[in-house]
XYZ file of C-alpha atoms in Angstrom:
373
model
C 199.292 48.461 190.652
C 199.560 44.708 191.211
C 202.445 42.606 189.987
C 200.066 40.717 187.717
C 198.813 43.998 186.208
C 202.343 45.292 185.672
C 203.277 42.153 183.761
C 200.695 42.789 181.044
C 202.710 43.768 177.996
C 202.880 44.012 174.236
C 199.864 43.692 172.002
C 197.647 42.533 174.874
C 198.275 45.715 176.851
C 197.887 47.896 173.754
C 194.593 46.189 172.916
C 193.310 46.720 176.475
C 194.318 50.389 176.392
C 192.405 50.878 173.141
C 189.170 50.451 175.142
C 190.146 52.883 177.892
C 188.837 56.483 177.738
C 191.535 59.021 176.932
C 191.195 60.753 180.322
C 192.150 57.466 182.015
C 194.992 56.664 179.629
C 196.932 59.728 180.774
C 197.802 58.240 184.216
C 198.667 54.906 182.557
C 201.310 56.632 180.459
C 203.244 57.470 183.661
C 203.353 53.914 185.111
C 206.610 52.967 183.423
C 208.555 53.369 180.189
C 207.034 50.192 178.782
C 203.510 51.374 179.629
C 204.234 54.777 178.124
C 205.340 53.057 174.920
C 202.233 50.856 174.975
C 199.974 53.892 175.424
C 201.342 55.754 172.418
C 201.479 52.599 170.318
C 197.852 51.850 171.159
C 196.804 55.394 170.245
C 198.685 55.130 166.971
C 197.738 51.662 165.795
C 194.643 50.467 167.697
C 192.344 53.384 168.485
C 193.455 56.851 167.460
C 192.307 59.995 169.274
C 189.372 61.712 167.593
C 188.183 65.326 167.790
C 186.045 66.152 170.796
C 182.731 67.990 170.768
C 182.311 70.539 173.592
C 178.978 71.885 174.844
C 179.218 75.066 176.882
C 176.118 76.038 178.854
C 175.497 79.436 180.370
C 172.653 81.318 182.019
C 170.648 83.020 179.300
C 170.251 86.219 181.332
C 172.812 88.527 182.987
C 175.110 88.106 184.854
C 175.761 85.071 182.592
C 177.513 83.012 185.253
C 179.187 79.991 183.712
C 177.043 76.938 184.339
C 178.708 73.816 183.010
C 180.585 72.184 180.192
C 180.440 68.658 178.828
C 182.467 67.021 176.080
C 181.943 64.016 173.839
C 184.939 61.824 173.020
C 184.010 59.732 169.950
C 187.053 57.533 170.445
C 185.521 56.049 173.597
C 181.883 57.030 172.903
C 181.722 58.693 176.325
C 180.315 62.026 177.467
C 182.586 63.742 179.981
C 181.707 66.426 182.474
C 184.308 69.174 182.755
C 184.571 70.657 186.243
C 186.154 74.100 186.291
C 187.901 74.159 189.659
C 189.690 77.469 189.311
C 188.139 79.546 186.540
C 190.501 82.084 185.004
C 187.580 84.108 183.770
C 184.269 85.174 185.218
C 181.663 84.990 182.491
C 180.152 88.436 182.969
C 179.196 88.518 179.283
C 177.386 86.187 176.925
C 179.768 83.559 175.598
C 179.746 82.745 171.870
C 181.461 80.283 169.569
C 182.646 79.841 166.005
C 181.078 76.965 164.059
C 184.055 74.853 163.021
C 186.764 75.585 165.572
C 187.569 75.692 169.267
C 187.135 79.484 169.379
C 185.079 80.955 172.226
C 184.718 84.706 172.627
C 182.963 87.499 174.521
C 182.497 91.042 173.280
C 181.639 94.248 175.107
C 182.174 97.975 174.445
C 185.247 97.856 176.678
C 186.839 94.467 175.974
C 187.161 91.565 173.540
C 188.032 88.256 175.194
C 188.747 85.063 173.285
C 190.226 81.606 173.767
C 191.070 78.907 171.265
C 192.858 76.094 173.130
C 190.674 72.959 173.506
C 189.895 73.376 177.223
C 190.085 77.192 177.184
C 192.766 77.330 179.836
C 194.111 80.606 178.455
C 192.036 83.651 177.595
C 193.252 86.670 175.656
C 191.846 90.051 176.746
C 192.308 92.893 174.283
C 190.722 96.209 173.388
C 187.430 95.842 171.502
C 187.083 96.505 167.763
C 186.731 100.208 166.862
C 183.197 99.588 165.574
C 180.704 98.522 168.248
C 178.964 95.303 167.234
C 176.175 93.220 168.759
C 176.008 90.187 166.465
C 179.119 89.924 164.279
C 180.602 86.965 162.463
C 183.783 86.046 164.377
C 186.250 83.484 163.067
C 189.882 82.554 163.427
C 191.989 82.080 160.293
C 195.604 81.248 161.008
C 196.890 83.867 163.450
C 194.091 86.302 162.655
C 190.743 86.796 164.420
C 188.259 88.287 161.954
C 185.266 90.296 163.170
C 182.805 91.124 160.380
C 179.426 92.856 160.252
C 176.932 92.802 163.093
C 177.359 96.522 163.802
C 174.915 98.486 165.965
C 172.290 100.614 164.228
C 174.033 103.863 165.152
C 177.292 102.838 163.459
C 177.940 104.247 159.973
C 178.852 100.988 158.257
C 177.037 97.736 159.158
C 179.423 95.856 156.818
C 182.701 96.921 158.440
C 185.442 94.329 158.965
C 188.326 94.373 161.437
C 191.131 91.880 162.010
C 193.053 91.256 165.202
C 196.613 90.063 164.522
C 197.741 87.784 167.356
C 201.430 88.361 166.604
C 201.308 92.157 166.171
C 198.642 92.437 168.914
C 196.642 95.099 167.126
C 193.420 95.675 165.219
C 193.421 96.594 161.514
C 190.435 97.815 159.512
C 189.788 96.073 156.182
C 187.539 96.463 153.173
C 183.898 96.097 154.164
C 181.793 93.031 153.448
C 180.151 92.996 149.981
C 177.218 95.418 149.716
C 174.780 92.647 148.757
C 175.033 91.420 152.381
C 173.909 94.767 153.847
C 170.519 93.472 155.008
C 171.934 90.227 156.443
C 175.346 91.234 157.837
C 174.957 89.461 161.184
C 175.685 85.983 162.459
C 171.947 85.316 162.878
C 171.515 85.371 159.089
C 174.919 84.184 157.929
C 176.740 80.873 158.103
C 180.517 81.051 158.395
C 183.325 78.539 157.969
C 187.059 79.092 158.379
C 189.838 77.095 156.765
C 193.531 77.589 157.488
C 193.663 80.352 154.858
C 190.193 81.772 154.226
C 186.894 82.756 155.775
C 183.692 81.764 153.954
C 180.394 83.544 154.580
C 177.038 82.405 153.168
C 173.509 83.737 153.463
C 171.587 80.851 155.011
C 168.447 81.421 152.962
C 169.757 82.506 149.545
C 173.008 80.533 149.422
C 174.985 83.558 148.210
C 178.570 82.993 149.355
C 181.755 85.053 149.585
C 185.293 84.239 150.702
C 187.784 86.487 152.450
C 191.583 86.189 152.548
C 192.937 87.892 155.703
C 196.443 88.080 154.227
C 195.527 89.920 151.031
C 192.417 91.498 152.678
C 190.433 90.694 149.519
C 186.810 89.500 149.254
C 185.971 87.080 146.420
C 182.574 86.149 145.040
C 179.681 85.934 144.854
C 179.291 82.190 144.565
C 175.872 80.569 144.360
C 175.909 77.355 146.381
C 172.137 76.914 146.235
C 172.299 74.588 143.216
C 169.193 72.591 144.177
C 165.903 74.523 144.139
C 164.536 72.185 146.820
C 166.971 73.572 149.430
C 165.202 76.058 151.690
C 167.905 76.450 154.365
C 171.633 75.715 154.388
C 174.834 76.173 156.366
C 178.506 75.686 155.531
C 181.399 74.111 157.402
C 184.807 72.516 157.014
C 184.505 68.716 156.925
C 187.719 66.793 156.475
C 189.818 69.349 154.600
C 186.999 70.599 152.405
C 184.252 73.205 152.386
C 180.861 71.519 152.630
C 177.247 72.624 152.358
C 174.590 71.063 154.605
C 171.081 71.698 153.305
C 167.474 71.120 154.338
C 165.293 70.064 151.385
C 161.549 70.511 151.096
C 160.061 73.055 153.478
C 160.005 73.693 157.207
C 156.754 71.740 157.647
C 157.922 68.815 155.532
C 161.678 68.276 155.492
C 162.258 65.602 152.885
C 166.029 65.232 153.258
C 169.147 66.584 154.923
C 172.079 66.330 152.529
C 175.793 67.136 152.562
C 177.633 68.402 149.493
C 181.363 68.908 149.042
C 182.238 72.186 147.321
C 184.920 71.615 144.690
C 186.756 73.395 141.918
C 189.105 76.355 141.900
C 186.129 78.708 141.884
C 183.914 76.355 143.943
C 181.720 75.817 140.921
C 181.226 72.089 141.542
C 179.040 70.635 144.287
C 179.193 66.869 144.780
C 176.645 65.149 146.999
C 178.627 63.087 149.476
C 176.150 62.074 152.185
C 172.453 61.991 153.035
C 171.128 61.764 156.565
C 169.123 58.599 157.312
C 165.388 59.255 157.621
C 165.204 58.128 161.251
C 167.870 60.685 162.193
C 165.981 63.444 160.386
C 163.026 62.633 162.639
C 165.240 62.770 165.729
C 166.575 66.116 164.571
C 163.043 67.502 164.482
C 162.434 66.512 168.088
C 158.914 66.918 169.417
C 158.135 69.633 166.880
C 157.082 68.316 163.476
C 158.688 71.289 161.729
C 162.369 72.070 161.206
C 163.172 75.670 160.303
C 166.930 75.681 160.684
C 169.979 73.757 161.789
C 173.379 74.557 163.231
C 176.587 72.606 162.812
C 179.948 72.204 164.499
C 182.783 70.404 162.783
C 186.469 69.642 162.777
C 188.551 66.979 161.095
C 186.407 64.061 159.954
C 183.494 64.800 162.305
C 180.396 66.841 161.631
C 177.714 67.477 164.275
C 174.272 68.764 163.291
C 171.578 69.961 165.679
C 168.269 71.761 165.799
C 168.676 74.952 167.900
C 164.987 74.821 168.875
C 165.111 71.143 169.924
C 168.716 70.462 171.019
C 167.990 67.233 172.919
C 169.419 65.142 170.079
C 172.678 65.727 168.202
C 173.319 63.994 164.893
C 176.887 62.937 164.164
C 178.498 62.152 160.822
C 182.009 60.714 160.512
C 184.076 60.170 157.388
C 185.404 56.633 157.731
C 187.914 54.700 155.683
C 187.571 54.790 151.894
C 185.134 57.700 152.076
C 182.444 55.738 153.951
C 180.151 57.965 156.038
C 178.973 56.762 159.433
C 175.880 58.383 160.923
C 174.691 58.298 164.509
C 172.838 60.284 167.150
C 173.774 61.460 170.634
C 171.538 62.291 173.559
C 172.513 65.747 174.768
C 173.400 65.458 178.482
C 173.445 69.254 178.854
C 169.739 69.613 178.122
C 166.962 69.260 180.673
C 163.540 70.836 181.145
C 165.206 73.445 183.333
C 168.163 74.196 181.058
C 165.972 74.628 177.976
C 164.479 77.685 179.660
C 167.320 78.980 181.817
C 170.435 78.253 179.768
C 171.897 78.860 176.350
C 174.302 76.456 174.713
C 177.219 76.977 172.349
C 179.346 74.290 170.711
C 183.022 73.986 169.851
C 185.085 71.178 168.313
C 188.771 70.523 168.866
C 191.468 67.913 168.427
C 192.390 66.586 171.866
C 195.474 64.505 172.572
C 197.330 63.340 175.674
C 199.369 66.538 175.565
C 196.224 68.655 175.862
C 194.924 66.544 178.739
C 198.320 66.787 180.423
C 198.259 70.591 180.222
C 194.732 70.641 181.611
C 195.747 68.395 184.520
C 198.901 70.404 185.267
C 196.965 73.673 185.235
C 194.868 72.578 188.185
C 191.933 74.430 186.638
C 189.861 71.503 185.415
C 189.078 67.917 186.235
C 187.005 65.353 184.360
C 184.399 62.762 185.179
C 182.422 60.419 182.951
C 178.747 61.328 182.703
C 176.496 58.617 184.065
């Protein structure tokens, strides 16, 4: 560090730091006490940290060796490559994610492994649920991991629900999912969203929705979120602090709109349209295929990411700005190539990332970061 550089102080330094990617701000915070103060002041007043989007790629066939991970930091508008230098886990199983959290998990007849810190430095390895499942809904609500439905054909109850309590370190069986979901009790047919208190599950085609409270172990519903007859496919998520519905309108061959509704009311009886995707982004979402059968989302805080699982080259981003203004944009997916579309699968997570999280990652010696070119 030169003498001239060290003499940069006050608002000038804080303004400069506001343009520096978060991964490069971490070393700056250790230069001196004044620089440390400038770093945290800049993050507070000039350019706050924003939730990161993580893309985890993996071979689509056994042995599922971990391939790569990239992350998007909307604060700096940079894609970052995450290099796992000392993996704590060999990905012998297919890795999966939960739609609006940092939860990654793997499930086998002998073990259930899951991780929920932003960079997945720590994995929990526990006994599997009592019921063997191939495609369950898995979500984290508070200190509970809920595993619902998705049971194998030879199991007695395809609607069974089990909860893993992180504090008690044990599985508990709960009341089964509502019977109306019997023919769709798998993550392939259901959309799930988890708030700090409840799990919400919705049939993607019908819009029939139920909520589950892991504390009381009670299911509530049904709710009908398909208020517009033009919606042919929909998913739910947590956007800001609210449950939202993202719907495709028209039909798969002619998608007229992609809209976002906020679900309101004590009984979620009110749906208020809050955003509509610009037409040019709808076209990007379709990709090379003129049709659009389904979408997937990942969300946390004020950021919502929407993508087409069949054409994942483009990700559409929506951010709630000041005074309820919605900002739309698109991101080229750096994890997708002609090779990876065939050989790899991709799962998404979202997480709040601060200097503390980056510091833990650096101290662990397990990961390092580089900016994607």
